[in-house]
XYZ file of C-alpha atoms in Angstrom:
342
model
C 0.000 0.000 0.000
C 1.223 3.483 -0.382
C 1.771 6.105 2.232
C -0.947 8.665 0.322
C -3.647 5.845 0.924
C -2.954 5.558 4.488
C -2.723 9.171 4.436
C -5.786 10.142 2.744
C -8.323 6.967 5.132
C -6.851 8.373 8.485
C -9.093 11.401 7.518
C -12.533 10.211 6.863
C -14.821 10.182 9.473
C -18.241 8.522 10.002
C -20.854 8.051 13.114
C -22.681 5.157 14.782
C -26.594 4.625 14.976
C -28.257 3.257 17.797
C -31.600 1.007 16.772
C -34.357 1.232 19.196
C -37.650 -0.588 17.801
C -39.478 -3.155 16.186
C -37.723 -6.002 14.471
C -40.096 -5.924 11.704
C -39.701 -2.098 11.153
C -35.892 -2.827 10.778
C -36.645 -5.739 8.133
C -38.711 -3.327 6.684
C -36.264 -0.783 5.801
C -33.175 -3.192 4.979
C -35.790 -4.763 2.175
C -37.532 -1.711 1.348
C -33.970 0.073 1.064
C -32.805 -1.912 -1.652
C -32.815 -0.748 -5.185
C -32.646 -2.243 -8.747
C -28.818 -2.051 -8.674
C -28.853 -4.246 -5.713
C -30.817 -6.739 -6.730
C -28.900 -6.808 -10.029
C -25.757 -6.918 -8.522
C -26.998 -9.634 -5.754
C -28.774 -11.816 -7.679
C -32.205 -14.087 -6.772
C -32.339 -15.875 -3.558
C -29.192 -14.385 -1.840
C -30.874 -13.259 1.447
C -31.361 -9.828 3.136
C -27.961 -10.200 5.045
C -24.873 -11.953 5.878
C -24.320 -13.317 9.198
C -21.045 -13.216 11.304
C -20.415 -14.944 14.732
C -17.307 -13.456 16.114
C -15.029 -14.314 19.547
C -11.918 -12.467 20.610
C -10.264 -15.038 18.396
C -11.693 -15.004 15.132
C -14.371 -14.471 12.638
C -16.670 -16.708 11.196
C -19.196 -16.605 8.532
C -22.290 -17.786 9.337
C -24.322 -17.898 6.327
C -26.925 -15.213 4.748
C -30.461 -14.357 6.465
C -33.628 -13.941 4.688
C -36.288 -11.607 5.786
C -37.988 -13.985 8.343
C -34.335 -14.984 9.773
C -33.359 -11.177 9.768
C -36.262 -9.863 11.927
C -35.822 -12.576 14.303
C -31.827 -12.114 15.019
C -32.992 -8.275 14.910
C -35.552 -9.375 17.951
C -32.588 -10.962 19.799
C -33.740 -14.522 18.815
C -30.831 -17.145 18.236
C -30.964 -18.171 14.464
C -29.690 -21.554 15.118
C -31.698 -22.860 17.974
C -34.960 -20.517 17.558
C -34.413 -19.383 21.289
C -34.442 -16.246 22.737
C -31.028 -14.674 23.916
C -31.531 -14.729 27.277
C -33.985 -12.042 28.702
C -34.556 -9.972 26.047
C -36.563 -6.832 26.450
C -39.720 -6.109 24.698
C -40.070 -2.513 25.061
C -40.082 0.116 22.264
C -37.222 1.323 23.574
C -34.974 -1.846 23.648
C -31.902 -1.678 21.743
C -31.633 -4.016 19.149
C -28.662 -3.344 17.280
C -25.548 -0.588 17.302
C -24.729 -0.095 13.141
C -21.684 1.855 11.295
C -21.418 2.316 7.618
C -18.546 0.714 5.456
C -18.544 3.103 2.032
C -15.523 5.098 0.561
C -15.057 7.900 -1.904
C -17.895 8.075 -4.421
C -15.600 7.413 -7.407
C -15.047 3.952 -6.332
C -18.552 3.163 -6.643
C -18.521 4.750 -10.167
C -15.436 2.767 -11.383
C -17.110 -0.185 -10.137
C -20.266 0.462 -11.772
C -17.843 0.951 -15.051
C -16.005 -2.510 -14.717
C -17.099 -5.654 -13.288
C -13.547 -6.560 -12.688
C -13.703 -3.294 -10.097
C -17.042 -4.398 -8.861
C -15.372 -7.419 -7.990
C -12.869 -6.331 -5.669
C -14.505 -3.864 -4.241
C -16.754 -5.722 -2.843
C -14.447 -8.333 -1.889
C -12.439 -5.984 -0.131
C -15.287 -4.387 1.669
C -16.071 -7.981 3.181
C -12.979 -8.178 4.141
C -13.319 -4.966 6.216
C -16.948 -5.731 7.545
C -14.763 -8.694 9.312
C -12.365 -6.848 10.043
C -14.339 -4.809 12.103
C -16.326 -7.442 13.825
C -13.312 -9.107 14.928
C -11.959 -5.953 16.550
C -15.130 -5.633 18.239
C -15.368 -8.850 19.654
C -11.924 -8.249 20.976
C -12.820 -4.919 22.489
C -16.669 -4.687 23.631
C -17.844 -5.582 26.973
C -20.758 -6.147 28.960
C -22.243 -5.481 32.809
C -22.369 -8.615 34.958
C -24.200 -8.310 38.504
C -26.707 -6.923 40.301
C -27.790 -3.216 39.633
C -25.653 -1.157 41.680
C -23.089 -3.297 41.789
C -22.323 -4.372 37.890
C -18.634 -4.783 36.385
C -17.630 -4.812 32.918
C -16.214 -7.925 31.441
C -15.538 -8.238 27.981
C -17.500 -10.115 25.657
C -16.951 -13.899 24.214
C -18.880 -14.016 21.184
C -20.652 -11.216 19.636
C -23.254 -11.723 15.886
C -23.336 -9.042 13.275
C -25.425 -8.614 10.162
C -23.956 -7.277 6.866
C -26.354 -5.688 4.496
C -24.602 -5.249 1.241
C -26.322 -1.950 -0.562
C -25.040 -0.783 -4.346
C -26.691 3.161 -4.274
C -27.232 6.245 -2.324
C -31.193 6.809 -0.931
C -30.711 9.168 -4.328
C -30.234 6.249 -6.598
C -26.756 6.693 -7.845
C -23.821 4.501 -7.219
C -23.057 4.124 -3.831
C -21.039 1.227 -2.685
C -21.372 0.479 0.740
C -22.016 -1.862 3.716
C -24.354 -1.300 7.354
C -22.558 -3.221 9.322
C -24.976 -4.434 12.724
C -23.481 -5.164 15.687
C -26.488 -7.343 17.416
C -27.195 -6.204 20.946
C -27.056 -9.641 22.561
C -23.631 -10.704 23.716
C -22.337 -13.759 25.335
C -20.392 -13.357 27.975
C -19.603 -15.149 31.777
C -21.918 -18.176 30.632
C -24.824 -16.484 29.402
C -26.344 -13.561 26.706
C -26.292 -10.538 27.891
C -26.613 -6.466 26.867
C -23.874 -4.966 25.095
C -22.374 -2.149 26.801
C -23.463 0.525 23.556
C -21.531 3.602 25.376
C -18.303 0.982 24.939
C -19.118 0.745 21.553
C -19.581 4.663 20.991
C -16.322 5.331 22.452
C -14.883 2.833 19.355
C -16.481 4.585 16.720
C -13.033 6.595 15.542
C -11.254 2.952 15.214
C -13.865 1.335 13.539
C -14.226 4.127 10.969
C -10.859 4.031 10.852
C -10.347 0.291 10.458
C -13.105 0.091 7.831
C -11.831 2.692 5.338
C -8.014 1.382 5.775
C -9.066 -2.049 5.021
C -10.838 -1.608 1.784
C -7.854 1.477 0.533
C -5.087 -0.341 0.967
C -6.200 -3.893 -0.061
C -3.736 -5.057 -2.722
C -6.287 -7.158 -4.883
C -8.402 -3.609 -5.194
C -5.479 -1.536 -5.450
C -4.526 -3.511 -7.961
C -7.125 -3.993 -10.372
C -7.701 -0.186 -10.523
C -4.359 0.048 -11.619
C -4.390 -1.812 -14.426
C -7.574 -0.018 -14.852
C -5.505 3.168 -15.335
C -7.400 4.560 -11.977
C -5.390 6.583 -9.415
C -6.175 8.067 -5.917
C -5.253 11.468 -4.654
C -2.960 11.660 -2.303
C -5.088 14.202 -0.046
C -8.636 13.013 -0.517
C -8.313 8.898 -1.785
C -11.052 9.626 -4.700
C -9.951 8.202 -8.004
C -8.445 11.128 -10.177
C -9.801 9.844 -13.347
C -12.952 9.975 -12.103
C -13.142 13.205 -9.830
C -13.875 16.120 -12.187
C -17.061 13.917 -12.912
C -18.839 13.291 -9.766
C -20.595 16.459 -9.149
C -22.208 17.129 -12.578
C -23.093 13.277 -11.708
C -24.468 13.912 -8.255
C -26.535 16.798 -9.763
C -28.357 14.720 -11.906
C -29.495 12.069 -9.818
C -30.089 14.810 -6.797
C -32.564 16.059 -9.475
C -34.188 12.663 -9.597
C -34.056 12.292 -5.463
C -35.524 15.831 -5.250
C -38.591 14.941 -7.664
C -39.205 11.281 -5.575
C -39.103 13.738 -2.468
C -42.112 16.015 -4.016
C -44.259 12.830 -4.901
C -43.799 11.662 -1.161
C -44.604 15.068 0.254
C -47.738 14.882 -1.966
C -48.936 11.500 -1.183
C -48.228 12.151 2.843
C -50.665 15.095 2.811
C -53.733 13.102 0.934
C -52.878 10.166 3.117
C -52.627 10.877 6.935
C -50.994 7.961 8.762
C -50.040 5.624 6.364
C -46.475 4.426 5.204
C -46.421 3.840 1.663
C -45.156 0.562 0.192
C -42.387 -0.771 -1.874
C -44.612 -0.816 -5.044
C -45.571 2.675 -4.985
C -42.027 3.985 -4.265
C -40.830 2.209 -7.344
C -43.581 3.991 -9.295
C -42.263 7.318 -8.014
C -38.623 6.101 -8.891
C -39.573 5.423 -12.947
C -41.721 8.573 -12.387
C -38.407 10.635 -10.954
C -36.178 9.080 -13.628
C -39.081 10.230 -16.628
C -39.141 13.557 -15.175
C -35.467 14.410 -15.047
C -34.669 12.722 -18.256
C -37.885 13.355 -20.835
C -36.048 12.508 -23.811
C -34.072 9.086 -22.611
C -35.749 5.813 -21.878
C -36.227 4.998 -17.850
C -34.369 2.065 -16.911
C -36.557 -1.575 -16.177
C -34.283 -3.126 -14.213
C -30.922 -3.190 -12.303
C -28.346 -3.980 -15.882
C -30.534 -1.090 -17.568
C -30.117 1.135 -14.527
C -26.304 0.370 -14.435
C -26.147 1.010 -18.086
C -27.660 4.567 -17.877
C -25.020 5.520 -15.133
C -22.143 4.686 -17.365
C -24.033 6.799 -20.387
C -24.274 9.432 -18.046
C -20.760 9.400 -16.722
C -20.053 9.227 -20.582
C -21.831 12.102 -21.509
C -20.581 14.192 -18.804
C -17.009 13.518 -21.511
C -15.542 10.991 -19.284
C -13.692 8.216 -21.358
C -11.386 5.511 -19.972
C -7.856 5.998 -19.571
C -5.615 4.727 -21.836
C -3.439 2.943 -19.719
C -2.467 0.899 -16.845
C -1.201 3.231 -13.790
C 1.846 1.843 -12.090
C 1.968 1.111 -8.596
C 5.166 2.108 -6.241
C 6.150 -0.415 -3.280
C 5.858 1.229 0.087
C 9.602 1.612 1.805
C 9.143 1.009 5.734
C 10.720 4.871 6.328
C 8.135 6.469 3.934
C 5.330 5.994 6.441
C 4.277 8.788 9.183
C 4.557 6.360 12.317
C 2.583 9.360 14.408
C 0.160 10.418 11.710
C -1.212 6.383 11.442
C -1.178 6.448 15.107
C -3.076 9.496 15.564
């Protein structure tokens, strides 16, 4: 990896959301959040999530969740023996799950969107950080043992996370990136327990930190964007081939978001107290896309929709480079030993 990289992922910063609610609210979103892309790039049958069971000595896949699985391990219910976790609380205002994002500069997601090769990797390499980050958690988070007033910390043993794998922004353009759920039953001193969220808080600057470091310096990304011709800045980590591009981009499918945002607003007012469904937002999507682009064809599916965001990128007068970049070996005295540590 180079020192820029390390440089540029030591600077990006992200936060941490606390769920409090019901498990089928949660299932709700995660399906209802999923777009054409997705379900191009993820294919029939492949589940709402990934599972991971980690201890403070490794990380283990656990297979993928679909809906039904999902809200259950959301409600604290053990996917493998159909039990709950111990006594789990019922209350609207039981935590259910502490969640960070994995992403990375948007001109990843549009180089990946350009290549499959670079689709690929990415996503690879974002796995590779989702575990990345588990394991550090298991090796860090702790839990209260005892009676109230007199509770310790002690760390954890084994600790589940869920991996939603999303391909766009709530906008629907390309947007790589990962929620990463950190379930909030622990095992710990022989039994399941509540994990100690403030702990988790307090991690949030190494786990951002770990996430973004994982996927910028992996060598099998790094290296297919070379021979890609793709570059990163030193100072920000965004592909330079791909920079001058992404706001002209961003301004086209913010057009699209803002008109979906109007037909909501509408709908709201004529219907008081209801939630509208995964059909009808898809209606305002093709509606959105018609609007902002009258003389182009909206995209069907997920292939179409990745199709018109390389035409667009095109049109913008983006073209592929014509060569492979090289990449420099890192020398042991190029690297800021403070800087990383900071």
């Amino acid at each position: 990896m180079s020192t820029d990289v390390v440089e540029a992922v030591v600077r990006v910063r992200g936060g941490v959301k606390f769920y409090r609610g019901a498990a089928k609210a949660a299932r709700a979103y995660v399906e209802g959040d999923r777009s054409r892309a997705d379900d191009y790039y993820l294919g029939e049958g492949c589940g709402v999530a990934a599972r991971l069971t980690a201890t403070p000595g490794g990380v283990e896949h656990a297979g993928s969740m679909d809906g039904d699985a999902y809200e259950k391990w959301v409600a604290g219910v053990d996917v493998d023996s159909g039990r709950k976790k111990g006594r789990v609380r019922e209350d609207a205002n039981a935590l259910r799950f502490v969640e960070v994002t994995v992403n990375g500069p948007k001109t990843w997601s549009l180089a990946a969107a350009l290549h499959p090769d670079i689709s690929a990797a990415l996503d690879e390499a974002q796995d590779k950080a989702a575990a990345e980050i588990v394991g550090w958690a298991a090796q860090h988070a702790t839990t209260r043992v005892g009676p109230r007033g007199r509770q310790v910390q002690v760390p954890v043993e084994k600790i589940e996370a869920a991996v939603i794998r999303h391909y766009t922004s709530r906008a629907g353009d390309p947007h790589r990136h990962l929620h990463l759920q950190i379930n909030a039953r622990v095992w710990a001193a022989g039994a399941w327990r509540g994990l100690h969220s403030v702990g988790v808080r307090d991690m949030i600057e190494a786990i951002n930190g770990i996430g973004h470091a994982a996927v910028a310096t992996d060598p099998e990304f790094r290296a297919v964007l070379a021979v890609r011709g793709f570059t990163l800045d030193a100072e920000t980590g965004e592909i330079e081939q791909l920079a001058p591009y992404v706001g002209a981009f961003s301004a086209r499918t913010s057009q699209i978001h803002r008109n979906i945002d109007r037909y909501e607003a509408q709908w709201r007012r004529e219907h008081p107290g209801e939630e509208p469904g995964p059909r009808l937002r898809e209606a305002w999507d093709r509606r959105a896309w018609a609007d902002a682009r009258p003389d182009k064809v909206v995209p069907t599916d997920g292939a179409d929709l990745v199709a018109r965001w390389n035409a667009e990128l095109r049109a913008l007068g983006y073209h592929d480079p014509a060569a492979p970049a090289v990449l420099e070996a890192t020398q042991v005295g190029w690297i800021d030993r403070d800087g990383a540590t900071d």
